[in-house]
GROMACS .gro file of C-alpha atoms in nm:
model
  492
    1UNK     CA    1   1.183  -0.651  -2.242
    2UNK     CA    2   0.908  -0.790  -2.411
    3UNK     CA    3   1.056  -0.878  -2.722
    4UNK     CA    4   1.161  -1.220  -2.864
    5UNK     CA    5   1.531  -1.321  -2.847
    6UNK     CA    6   1.668  -1.633  -3.051
    7UNK     CA    7   2.036  -1.600  -3.020
    8UNK     CA    8   2.221  -1.713  -2.716
    9UNK     CA    9   2.583  -1.660  -2.821
   10UNK     CA   10   2.678  -1.329  -2.901
   11UNK     CA   11   3.023  -1.241  -3.084
   12UNK     CA   12   3.259  -0.938  -3.047
   13UNK     CA   13   3.149  -0.824  -3.364
   14UNK     CA   14   2.771  -0.838  -3.237
   15UNK     CA   15   2.875  -0.623  -2.965
   16UNK     CA   16   3.063  -0.379  -3.171
   17UNK     CA   17   2.784  -0.362  -3.422
   18UNK     CA   18   2.508  -0.325  -3.153
   19UNK     CA   19   2.707  -0.036  -2.997
   20UNK     CA   20   2.768   0.147  -3.315
   21UNK     CA   21   2.364   0.089  -3.392
   22UNK     CA   22   2.255   0.221  -3.059
   23UNK     CA   23   2.475   0.537  -3.105
   24UNK     CA   24   2.323   0.584  -3.468
   25UNK     CA   25   1.977   0.566  -3.324
   26UNK     CA   26   2.080   0.805  -3.021
   27UNK     CA   27   2.181   1.045  -3.278
   28UNK     CA   28   1.841   1.034  -3.475
   29UNK     CA   29   1.646   1.006  -3.152
   30UNK     CA   30   1.799   1.363  -3.085
   31UNK     CA   31   1.715   1.488  -3.448
   32UNK     CA   32   1.350   1.372  -3.408
   33UNK     CA   33   1.339   1.580  -3.045
   34UNK     CA   34   1.416   1.904  -3.210
   35UNK     CA   35   1.147   1.898  -3.503
   36UNK     CA   36   0.957   1.578  -3.528
   37UNK     CA   37   0.555   1.552  -3.451
   38UNK     CA   38   0.530   1.331  -3.173
   39UNK     CA   39   0.162   1.212  -3.048
   40UNK     CA   40   0.064   1.405  -2.756
   41UNK     CA   41  -0.251   1.554  -2.823
   42UNK     CA   42  -0.456   1.362  -2.561
   43UNK     CA   43  -0.253   1.203  -2.300
   44UNK     CA   44  -0.304   0.814  -2.320
   45UNK     CA   45  -0.246   0.585  -2.011
   46UNK     CA   46  -0.122   0.225  -1.975
   47UNK     CA   47  -0.152  -0.046  -1.691
   48UNK     CA   48   0.049  -0.366  -1.666
   49UNK     CA   49   0.013  -0.604  -1.390
   50UNK     CA   50   0.226  -0.896  -1.328
   51UNK     CA   51   0.044  -1.213  -1.172
   52UNK     CA   52   0.147  -1.548  -0.974
   53UNK     CA   53   0.003  -1.841  -0.981
   54UNK     CA   54  -0.055  -2.094  -0.678
   55UNK     CA   55  -0.197  -2.430  -0.655
   56UNK     CA   56  -0.470  -2.543  -0.416
   57UNK     CA   57  -0.223  -2.551  -0.102
   58UNK     CA   58  -0.102  -2.201  -0.181
   59UNK     CA   59   0.205  -2.325  -0.337
   60UNK     CA   60   0.358  -2.168  -0.640
   61UNK     CA   61   0.202  -2.339  -0.961
   62UNK     CA   62   0.482  -2.379  -1.233
   63UNK     CA   63   0.228  -2.390  -1.547
   64UNK     CA   64   0.190  -2.087  -1.721
   65UNK     CA   65   0.220  -2.217  -2.047
   66UNK     CA   66  -0.092  -2.452  -2.012
   67UNK     CA   67  -0.285  -2.164  -1.876
   68UNK     CA   68  -0.197  -1.916  -2.125
   69UNK     CA   69  -0.306  -2.141  -2.415
   70UNK     CA   70  -0.663  -2.205  -2.225
   71UNK     CA   71  -0.666  -1.817  -2.161
   72UNK     CA   72  -0.595  -1.742  -2.545
   73UNK     CA   73  -0.616  -1.381  -2.481
   74UNK     CA   74  -0.336  -1.140  -2.628
   75UNK     CA   75  -0.343  -0.906  -2.316
   76UNK     CA   76  -0.193  -1.197  -2.116
   77UNK     CA   77   0.144  -1.288  -2.158
   78UNK     CA   78   0.436  -1.479  -2.016
   79UNK     CA   79   0.674  -1.332  -1.731
   80UNK     CA   80   1.016  -1.433  -1.622
   81UNK     CA   81   0.897  -1.759  -1.427
   82UNK     CA   82   0.675  -2.028  -1.478
   83UNK     CA   83   0.433  -1.923  -1.180
   84UNK     CA   84   0.402  -1.569  -1.346
   85UNK     CA   85   0.175  -1.419  -1.595
   86UNK     CA   86   0.147  -1.054  -1.702
   87UNK     CA   87  -0.197  -0.868  -1.785
   88UNK     CA   88  -0.183  -0.541  -2.024
   89UNK     CA   89  -0.474  -0.335  -2.003
   90UNK     CA   90  -0.586  -0.171  -2.348
   91UNK     CA   91  -0.451   0.207  -2.317
   92UNK     CA   92  -0.717   0.464  -2.257
   93UNK     CA   93  -0.791   0.823  -2.136
   94UNK     CA   94  -0.881   0.853  -1.762
   95UNK     CA   95  -1.080   1.145  -1.844
   96UNK     CA   96  -1.472   1.105  -1.743
   97UNK     CA   97  -1.519   0.750  -1.634
   98UNK     CA   98  -1.202   0.645  -1.770
   99UNK     CA   99  -1.124   0.469  -1.431
  100UNK     CA  100  -1.427   0.278  -1.393
  101UNK     CA  101  -1.386   0.136  -1.760
  102UNK     CA  102  -1.030  -0.002  -1.659
  103UNK     CA  103  -1.181  -0.126  -1.350
  104UNK     CA  104  -1.453  -0.328  -1.535
  105UNK     CA  105  -1.206  -0.445  -1.799
  106UNK     CA  106  -0.958  -0.561  -1.511
  107UNK     CA  107  -1.183  -0.745  -1.334
  108UNK     CA  108  -1.351  -0.918  -1.634
  109UNK     CA  109  -1.032  -0.992  -1.770
  110UNK     CA  110  -0.894  -1.140  -1.430
  111UNK     CA  111  -1.274  -1.326  -1.407
  112UNK     CA  112  -1.190  -1.503  -1.724
  113UNK     CA  113  -0.872  -1.607  -1.687
  114UNK     CA  114  -0.935  -1.749  -1.324
  115UNK     CA  115  -1.211  -1.980  -1.509
  116UNK     CA  116  -0.930  -2.096  -1.734
  117UNK     CA  117  -0.669  -2.143  -1.457
  118UNK     CA  118  -0.901  -2.339  -1.241
  119UNK     CA  119  -0.935  -2.593  -1.515
  120UNK     CA  120  -0.539  -2.658  -1.453
  121UNK     CA  121  -0.612  -2.652  -1.053
  122UNK     CA  122  -0.429  -2.304  -1.006
  123UNK     CA  123  -0.562  -1.949  -0.896
  124UNK     CA  124  -0.425  -1.603  -0.977
  125UNK     CA  125  -0.322  -1.381  -0.719
  126UNK     CA  126  -0.161  -1.045  -0.744
  127UNK     CA  127   0.088  -0.960  -0.449
  128UNK     CA  128   0.404  -0.783  -0.458
  129UNK     CA  129   0.618  -1.108  -0.360
  130UNK     CA  130   0.434  -1.435  -0.338
  131UNK     CA  131   0.472  -1.529   0.041
  132UNK     CA  132   0.511  -1.902  -0.002
  133UNK     CA  133   0.786  -1.889  -0.224
  134UNK     CA  134   1.097  -2.061  -0.113
  135UNK     CA  135   1.431  -2.090  -0.267
  136UNK     CA  136   1.379  -2.408  -0.420
  137UNK     CA  137   1.100  -2.275  -0.639
  138UNK     CA  138   1.332  -1.959  -0.754
  139UNK     CA  139   1.604  -2.200  -0.959
  140UNK     CA  140   1.678  -2.125  -1.349
  141UNK     CA  141   1.474  -2.448  -1.424
  142UNK     CA  142   1.153  -2.277  -1.330
  143UNK     CA  143   1.222  -1.991  -1.578
  144UNK     CA  144   0.950  -1.964  -1.846
  145UNK     CA  145   1.025  -2.167  -2.165
  146UNK     CA  146   1.053  -1.845  -2.353
  147UNK     CA  147   1.401  -1.845  -2.510
  148UNK     CA  148   1.443  -1.494  -2.440
  149UNK     CA  149   1.434  -1.527  -2.054
  150UNK     CA  150   1.733  -1.782  -2.079
  151UNK     CA  151   1.945  -1.572  -2.287
  152UNK     CA  152   1.886  -1.250  -2.037
  153UNK     CA  153   2.001  -1.523  -1.778
  154UNK     CA  154   2.276  -1.612  -1.937
  155UNK     CA  155   2.379  -1.256  -2.012
  156UNK     CA  156   2.330  -1.119  -1.645
  157UNK     CA  157   2.526  -1.402  -1.465
  158UNK     CA  158   2.803  -1.390  -1.735
  159UNK     CA  159   2.853  -1.028  -1.695
  160UNK     CA  160   2.874  -1.066  -1.312
  161UNK     CA  161   3.110  -1.357  -1.321
  162UNK     CA  162   2.993  -1.507  -0.999
  163UNK     CA  163   2.691  -1.606  -0.789
  164UNK     CA  164   2.428  -1.311  -0.712
  165UNK     CA  165   2.418  -1.240  -0.363
  166UNK     CA  166   2.130  -1.146  -0.194
  167UNK     CA  167   2.140  -0.942   0.144
  168UNK     CA  168   1.828  -0.786   0.287
  169UNK     CA  169   1.822  -0.682   0.644
  170UNK     CA  170   1.475  -0.576   0.764
  171UNK     CA  171   1.286  -0.695   1.063
  172UNK     CA  172   1.461  -1.002   0.985
  173UNK     CA  173   1.727  -1.074   0.772
  174UNK     CA  174   1.793  -1.297   0.470
  175UNK     CA  175   2.132  -1.365   0.329
  176UNK     CA  176   2.176  -1.615   0.058
  177UNK     CA  177   2.346  -1.662  -0.276
  178UNK     CA  178   2.151  -1.739  -0.629
  179UNK     CA  179   2.334  -1.887  -0.958
  180UNK     CA  180   2.062  -1.738  -1.170
  181UNK     CA  181   1.798  -1.430  -1.204
  182UNK     CA  182   1.532  -1.649  -1.110
  183UNK     CA  183   1.449  -1.444  -0.770
  184UNK     CA  184   1.361  -1.162  -0.984
  185UNK     CA  185   1.063  -1.372  -1.047
  186UNK     CA  186   0.945  -1.287  -0.715
  187UNK     CA  187   0.902  -0.918  -0.780
  188UNK     CA  188   0.560  -0.880  -0.938
  189UNK     CA  189   0.459  -0.531  -0.992
  190UNK     CA  190   0.220  -0.283  -1.105
  191UNK     CA  191   0.344  -0.039  -1.386
  192UNK     CA  192   0.163   0.262  -1.511
  193UNK     CA  193   0.233   0.426  -1.833
  194UNK     CA  194   0.148   0.814  -1.915
  195UNK     CA  195   0.183   0.962  -2.234
  196UNK     CA  196   0.339   1.299  -2.228
  197UNK     CA  197   0.479   1.546  -2.501
  198UNK     CA  198   0.873   1.578  -2.552
  199UNK     CA  199   0.893   1.915  -2.395
  200UNK     CA  200   0.721   1.831  -2.076
  201UNK     CA  201   0.870   1.497  -2.028
  202UNK     CA  202   1.154   1.590  -1.817
  203UNK     CA  203   0.885   1.765  -1.585
  204UNK     CA  204   0.680   1.438  -1.545
  205UNK     CA  205   0.986   1.221  -1.511
  206UNK     CA  206   1.139   1.461  -1.247
  207UNK     CA  207   0.814   1.457  -1.055
  208UNK     CA  208   0.758   1.096  -1.055
  209UNK     CA  209   1.110   1.053  -0.925
  210UNK     CA  210   1.000   1.299  -0.653
  211UNK     CA  211   0.725   1.113  -0.531
  212UNK     CA  212   0.852   0.738  -0.581
  213UNK     CA  213   0.918   0.700  -0.209
  214UNK     CA  214   0.549   0.816  -0.141
  215UNK     CA  215   0.407   0.580  -0.347
  216UNK     CA  216   0.602   0.280  -0.216
  217UNK     CA  217   0.534   0.362   0.122
  218UNK     CA  218   0.134   0.395   0.075
  219UNK     CA  219   0.142   0.120  -0.158
  220UNK     CA  220   0.357  -0.132  -0.005
  221UNK     CA  221   0.262  -0.505  -0.028
  222UNK     CA  222   0.569  -0.734  -0.003
  223UNK     CA  223   0.679  -0.777   0.365
  224UNK     CA  224   0.781  -1.172   0.326
  225UNK     CA  225   1.056  -1.337   0.100
  226UNK     CA  226   1.176  -1.702   0.178
  227UNK     CA  227   0.959  -1.721   0.484
  228UNK     CA  228   1.139  -1.403   0.645
  229UNK     CA  229   0.959  -1.097   0.740
  230UNK     CA  230   1.218  -0.808   0.568
  231UNK     CA  231   1.084  -0.455   0.461
  232UNK     CA  232   0.742  -0.338   0.398
  233UNK     CA  233   0.818  -0.348   0.020
  234UNK     CA  234   1.108  -0.606   0.004
  235UNK     CA  235   1.045  -0.609  -0.382
  236UNK     CA  236   1.264  -0.312  -0.406
  237UNK     CA  237   1.577  -0.456  -0.253
  238UNK     CA  238   1.517  -0.779  -0.423
  239UNK     CA  239   1.518  -0.660  -0.756
  240UNK     CA  240   1.771  -0.422  -0.712
  241UNK     CA  241   2.034  -0.729  -0.569
  242UNK     CA  242   1.880  -1.008  -0.801
  243UNK     CA  243   1.979  -0.834  -1.145
  244UNK     CA  244   2.303  -0.671  -1.023
  245UNK     CA  245   2.559  -0.741  -1.287
  246UNK     CA  246   2.853  -0.568  -1.088
  247UNK     CA  247   3.090  -0.790  -0.895
  248UNK     CA  248   3.213  -0.624  -0.574
  249UNK     CA  249   3.520  -0.430  -0.726
  250UNK     CA  250   3.283  -0.266  -0.988
  251UNK     CA  251   3.040  -0.144  -0.696
  252UNK     CA  252   3.340  -0.023  -0.536
  253UNK     CA  253   3.437   0.170  -0.870
  254UNK     CA  254   3.102   0.348  -0.864
  255UNK     CA  255   2.980   0.139  -1.153
  256UNK     CA  256   2.605   0.228  -1.183
  257UNK     CA  257   2.357  -0.079  -1.152
  258UNK     CA  258   2.142  -0.212  -1.386
  259UNK     CA  259   1.824  -0.124  -1.149
  260UNK     CA  260   1.869   0.213  -1.085
  261UNK     CA  261   1.714   0.515  -0.923
  262UNK     CA  262   1.959   0.772  -1.118
  263UNK     CA  263   2.152   1.031  -0.996
  264UNK     CA  264   2.015   1.384  -1.106
  265UNK     CA  265   1.708   1.562  -1.215
  266UNK     CA  266   1.680   1.595  -1.591
  267UNK     CA  267   1.600   1.864  -1.846
  268UNK     CA  268   1.496   1.635  -2.166
  269UNK     CA  269   1.393   1.257  -2.205
  270UNK     CA  270   1.745   1.265  -2.420
  271UNK     CA  271   1.934   1.263  -2.096
  272UNK     CA  272   1.807   0.919  -1.959
  273UNK     CA  273   1.862   0.748  -2.314
  274UNK     CA  274   2.219   0.932  -2.327
  275UNK     CA  275   2.283   0.783  -1.997
  276UNK     CA  276   2.187   0.437  -2.116
  277UNK     CA  277   2.414   0.436  -2.380
  278UNK     CA  278   2.718   0.628  -2.203
  279UNK     CA  279   2.709   0.403  -1.875
  280UNK     CA  280   2.570   0.041  -1.941
  281UNK     CA  281   2.745  -0.207  -2.185
  282UNK     CA  282   2.473  -0.417  -2.403
  283UNK     CA  283   2.301  -0.718  -2.262
  284UNK     CA  284   2.167  -0.848  -2.581
  285UNK     CA  285   2.345  -0.711  -2.869
  286UNK     CA  286   2.109  -0.776  -3.171
  287UNK     CA  287   2.063  -0.572  -3.440
  288UNK     CA  288   1.772  -0.482  -3.666
  289UNK     CA  289   1.778  -0.446  -4.044
  290UNK     CA  290   1.662  -0.057  -4.042
  291UNK     CA  291   1.887   0.209  -4.085
  292UNK     CA  292   1.697   0.470  -3.886
  293UNK     CA  293   1.893   0.767  -4.045
  294UNK     CA  294   1.753   0.655  -4.385
  295UNK     CA  295   1.392   0.577  -4.258
  296UNK     CA  296   1.399   0.962  -4.117
  297UNK     CA  297   1.552   1.127  -4.431
  298UNK     CA  298   1.272   0.929  -4.630
  299UNK     CA  299   0.995   1.095  -4.439
  300UNK     CA  300   0.952   0.797  -4.214
  301UNK     CA  301   0.923   0.716  -3.848
  302UNK     CA  302   1.224   0.529  -3.735
  303UNK     CA  303   1.177   0.216  -3.504
  304UNK     CA  304   1.477   0.257  -3.308
  305UNK     CA  305   1.486  -0.105  -3.241
  306UNK     CA  306   1.840  -0.094  -3.081
  307UNK     CA  307   1.773   0.184  -2.864
  308UNK     CA  308   1.474   0.033  -2.709
  309UNK     CA  309   1.605  -0.300  -2.649
  310UNK     CA  310   1.879  -0.142  -2.451
  311UNK     CA  311   1.627   0.102  -2.279
  312UNK     CA  312   1.467  -0.246  -2.181
  313UNK     CA  313   1.743  -0.401  -2.004
  314UNK     CA  314   1.841  -0.075  -1.805
  315UNK     CA  315   1.601  -0.115  -1.518
  316UNK     CA  316   1.507   0.237  -1.413
  317UNK     CA  317   1.219   0.261  -1.133
  318UNK     CA  318   1.069   0.544  -1.370
  319UNK     CA  319   1.171   0.444  -1.752
  320UNK     CA  320   1.131   0.643  -2.038
  321UNK     CA  321   0.977   0.502  -2.326
  322UNK     CA  322   0.977   0.571  -2.705
  323UNK     CA  323   0.712   0.362  -2.896
  324UNK     CA  324   0.510   0.403  -3.213
  325UNK     CA  325   0.107   0.347  -3.255
  326UNK     CA  326  -0.078   0.384  -3.542
  327UNK     CA  327   0.222   0.543  -3.742
  328UNK     CA  328   0.281   0.778  -3.499
  329UNK     CA  329   0.571   0.795  -3.238
  330UNK     CA  330   0.504   0.906  -2.869
  331UNK     CA  331   0.667   0.940  -2.569
  332UNK     CA  332   0.582   0.779  -2.198
  333UNK     CA  333   0.681   0.756  -1.855
  334UNK     CA  334   0.681   0.388  -1.748
  335UNK     CA  335   0.643   0.423  -1.365
  336UNK     CA  336   0.765   0.061  -1.204
  337UNK     CA  337   0.772   0.136  -0.829
  338UNK     CA  338   0.459  -0.003  -0.698
  339UNK     CA  339   0.380  -0.410  -0.628
  340UNK     CA  340   0.093  -0.591  -0.765
  341UNK     CA  341  -0.239  -0.577  -0.572
  342UNK     CA  342  -0.385  -0.622  -0.309
  343UNK     CA  343  -0.747  -0.570  -0.503
  344UNK     CA  344  -0.810  -0.405  -0.856
  345UNK     CA  345  -0.958  -0.145  -0.678
  346UNK     CA  346  -0.670  -0.072  -0.476
  347UNK     CA  347  -0.427  -0.072  -0.767
  348UNK     CA  348  -0.666   0.187  -0.961
  349UNK     CA  349  -0.656   0.375  -0.661
  350UNK     CA  350  -0.282   0.388  -0.664
  351UNK     CA  351  -0.300   0.467  -1.013
  352UNK     CA  352  -0.546   0.757  -0.956
  353UNK     CA  353  -0.271   0.887  -0.692
  354UNK     CA  354  -0.012   0.866  -0.913
  355UNK     CA  355  -0.162   1.002  -1.243
  356UNK     CA  356  -0.309   1.293  -1.035
  357UNK     CA  357   0.023   1.400  -0.794
  358UNK     CA  358   0.255   1.378  -1.101
  359UNK     CA  359   0.024   1.605  -1.301
  360UNK     CA  360  -0.025   1.823  -1.029
  361UNK     CA  361   0.338   1.854  -0.950
  362UNK     CA  362   0.448   1.854  -1.308
  363UNK     CA  363   0.260   2.179  -1.396
  364UNK     CA  364   0.329   2.344  -1.027
  365UNK     CA  365   0.456   2.697  -1.066
  366UNK     CA  366   0.758   2.589  -0.841
  367UNK     CA  367   0.865   2.250  -0.918
  368UNK     CA  368   0.937   2.023  -0.632
  369UNK     CA  369   1.266   1.915  -0.797
  370UNK     CA  370   1.377   2.265  -0.728
  371UNK     CA  371   1.325   2.242  -0.366
  372UNK     CA  372   1.405   1.879  -0.279
  373UNK     CA  373   1.772   1.742  -0.351
  374UNK     CA  374   1.798   1.440  -0.577
  375UNK     CA  375   1.991   1.235  -0.303
  376UNK     CA  376   1.658   1.320  -0.063
  377UNK     CA  377   1.450   1.178  -0.335
  378UNK     CA  378   1.639   0.865  -0.340
  379UNK     CA  379   1.660   0.828   0.032
  380UNK     CA  380   1.280   0.857   0.069
  381UNK     CA  381   1.250   0.596  -0.175
  382UNK     CA  382   1.437   0.345  -0.018
  383UNK     CA  383   1.311   0.470   0.379
  384UNK     CA  384   0.958   0.425   0.224
  385UNK     CA  385   1.053   0.052   0.073
  386UNK     CA  386   1.190  -0.041   0.421
  387UNK     CA  387   0.914   0.123   0.667
  388UNK     CA  388   0.611   0.144   0.450
  389UNK     CA  389   0.321   0.321   0.621
  390UNK     CA  390   0.561   0.424   0.905
  391UNK     CA  391   0.804   0.580   0.703
  392UNK     CA  392   0.928   0.940   0.770
  393UNK     CA  393   1.012   1.142   0.464
  394UNK     CA  394   1.188   1.440   0.400
  395UNK     CA  395   1.001   1.736   0.203
  396UNK     CA  396   1.074   2.083   0.126
  397UNK     CA  397   0.935   2.302   0.376
  398UNK     CA  398   0.837   2.032   0.621
  399UNK     CA  399   1.172   1.882   0.701
  400UNK     CA  400   1.125   1.544   0.833
  401UNK     CA  401   0.768   1.419   0.832
  402UNK     CA  402   0.534   1.091   0.839
  403UNK     CA  403   0.458   0.990   0.499
  404UNK     CA  404   0.047   0.946   0.624
  405UNK     CA  405   0.069   1.303   0.722
  406UNK     CA  406   0.252   1.415   0.409
  407UNK     CA  407  -0.012   1.263   0.185
  408UNK     CA  408  -0.311   1.400   0.391
  409UNK     CA  409  -0.209   1.735   0.435
  410UNK     CA  410  -0.017   1.826   0.128
  411UNK     CA  411  -0.019   1.540  -0.160
  412UNK     CA  412  -0.395   1.452  -0.192
  413UNK     CA  413  -0.485   1.804  -0.281
  414UNK     CA  414  -0.225   1.810  -0.552
  415UNK     CA  415  -0.345   1.468  -0.659
  416UNK     CA  416  -0.699   1.599  -0.692
  417UNK     CA  417  -0.597   1.923  -0.855
  418UNK     CA  418  -0.422   1.678  -1.136
  419UNK     CA  419  -0.718   1.451  -1.192
  420UNK     CA  420  -0.939   1.765  -1.254
  421UNK     CA  421  -0.674   1.871  -1.499
  422UNK     CA  422  -0.735   1.532  -1.649
  423UNK     CA  423  -1.100   1.558  -1.664
  424UNK     CA  424  -1.161   1.279  -1.420
  425UNK     CA  425  -1.541   1.262  -1.323
  426UNK     CA  426  -1.542   1.412  -0.954
  427UNK     CA  427  -1.737   1.107  -0.853
  428UNK     CA  428  -1.446   0.864  -0.964
  429UNK     CA  429  -1.175   1.094  -0.826
  430UNK     CA  430  -1.315   1.138  -0.463
  431UNK     CA  431  -1.387   0.733  -0.469
  432UNK     CA  432  -1.034   0.641  -0.555
  433UNK     CA  433  -0.839   0.903  -0.374
  434UNK     CA  434  -1.068   0.840  -0.071
  435UNK     CA  435  -0.926   0.502  -0.065
  436UNK     CA  436  -0.570   0.640  -0.043
  437UNK     CA  437  -0.703   0.889   0.222
  438UNK     CA  438  -0.869   0.589   0.444
  439UNK     CA  439  -0.536   0.400   0.397
  440UNK     CA  440  -0.323   0.691   0.559
  441UNK     CA  441  -0.600   0.767   0.842
  442UNK     CA  442  -0.616   0.345   0.916
  443UNK     CA  443  -0.231   0.314   0.898
  444UNK     CA  444  -0.312   0.023   0.675
  445UNK     CA  445  -0.165  -0.121   0.346
  446UNK     CA  446  -0.124  -0.458   0.211
  447UNK     CA  447   0.181  -0.528   0.384
  448UNK     CA  448   0.049  -0.433   0.714
  449UNK     CA  449  -0.244  -0.654   0.669
  450UNK     CA  450  -0.002  -0.926   0.563
  451UNK     CA  451   0.217  -0.924   0.857
  452UNK     CA  452  -0.058  -0.866   1.124
  453UNK     CA  453  -0.242  -1.179   0.979
  454UNK     CA  454   0.077  -1.372   0.977
  455UNK     CA  455   0.146  -1.264   1.367
  456UNK     CA  456  -0.212  -1.339   1.435
  457UNK     CA  457  -0.168  -1.714   1.310
  458UNK     CA  458   0.153  -1.757   1.460
  459UNK     CA  459   0.049  -1.608   1.801
  460UNK     CA  460  -0.330  -1.711   1.826
  461UNK     CA  461  -0.345  -2.018   1.603
  462UNK     CA  462  -0.013  -2.169   1.732
  463UNK     CA  463   0.108  -2.211   1.364
  464UNK     CA  464   0.480  -2.185   1.256
  465UNK     CA  465   0.590  -1.916   1.002
  466UNK     CA  466   0.549  -2.173   0.679
  467UNK     CA  467   0.194  -2.261   0.783
  468UNK     CA  468   0.088  -1.885   0.873
  469UNK     CA  469   0.221  -1.768   0.536
  470UNK     CA  470   0.011  -2.055   0.370
  471UNK     CA  471  -0.290  -1.950   0.586
  472UNK     CA  472  -0.229  -1.591   0.497
  473UNK     CA  473  -0.229  -1.615   0.154
  474UNK     CA  474  -0.542  -1.824   0.154
  475UNK     CA  475  -0.720  -1.560   0.320
  476UNK     CA  476  -0.568  -1.307   0.089
  477UNK     CA  477  -0.669  -1.487  -0.223
  478UNK     CA  478  -1.020  -1.506  -0.075
  479UNK     CA  479  -1.056  -1.164   0.015
  480UNK     CA  480  -0.885  -1.058  -0.339
  481UNK     CA  481  -1.191  -1.156  -0.518
  482UNK     CA  482  -1.445  -0.956  -0.315
  483UNK     CA  483  -1.247  -0.627  -0.445
  484UNK     CA  484  -1.321  -0.446  -0.117
  485UNK     CA  485  -0.983  -0.229  -0.022
  486UNK     CA  486  -0.736  -0.363   0.167
  487UNK     CA  487  -0.742  -0.121   0.455
  488UNK     CA  488  -1.113  -0.280   0.521
  489UNK     CA  489  -1.007  -0.636   0.529
  490UNK     CA  490  -1.028  -0.836   0.868
  491UNK     CA  491  -0.725  -0.995   1.008
  492UNK     CA  492  -0.791  -1.348   1.035
   0.00000   0.00000   0.00000
């Protein structure tokens, strides 16, 4: 939800008007899908990285306002908590050396931001969950000062009507309660955007859903929360629970959660927006002045502000996006399953694997979603989040298969074909997919490195868990700046 929100109290009339306006937008969107000219000639891509700020002791640094003012770069924005930032890379094509261009720009932006952060005695860390966070850090008082976060917090907590329970059972168990959405701020992610044509959107979304588990297993980087080792990608469970507006009774009735994998393969992007309107009450019923019907009839491009705002409060792991750039509307798949980090080159390897594999599967003669049940895709997703590189997933014609074998034998060749269709330079393709290959051969990703380093600190250095986590994060931050893939990092 990246827009300004000033209202804090919404009346019944606000909610009725908003619901009517959202449905009016949905009707206009349906008309646009039938005969409007969407921009899809050359598919652009985008990247968003959520970042953490830490102080010299590796504790979260609650000073994003000052650091953003010092950075003074519109590519950097606030995020939910005062120890968060977000970096939005400029959209681009990935053909040729597009990935190398991403890498140069991201490293340059992060280097400049690091220099500014140092002036506030802080460092920037890219990681799925900051390992040194405690419950005392994740409280409402530490939300970013932007009013929209307070309003969103009030609406989610108010909709639930009681404290939010966190209960995550992994290697260890975490069981606690929170009276705000602040724990969501621990979930710092890497998000990919892929522009697609209306008639191929369903294929790309379905493909993205089918491979979400594989992505999470290979890219897991969030094994610790509140000092406990939980899932390889604990961020998945935390985000699902920390924004859940349903008390137990609504869960028992089968009411859909706001953080949602979905429940079926789709035939059109319209299916997703229609589900949003049908299943989810508005959290932020803020109406725009635009009449989308009048704009459409006048030959203009409707903003569909209410539909887009509502879509931003339904947290799908693969989210549909309607947007306008240079006066032309376009559609995107926003892939939200991965954690930030460990390095820029690791994240770009994840990007190459996702973009290539999504295209390879979306354009296959026999779609993967005609062979894999949707429930199996969802089970794969959560199994991968729990087990990471050790996950065993279900795959058509293979049955139960270790994720590393699935990637090496089946999916990397598909990703290579997809990148070739994008026109990615062979050297870039091989460099980045080679990182994914080596992760699978070594069995080492960010989550594995973090847990091994903490274990080594506890067993060989005699540190308690807190000291081991602080030690690990200091090593992590230093190694991150070298931009060598995480599977090559020494365990210190």
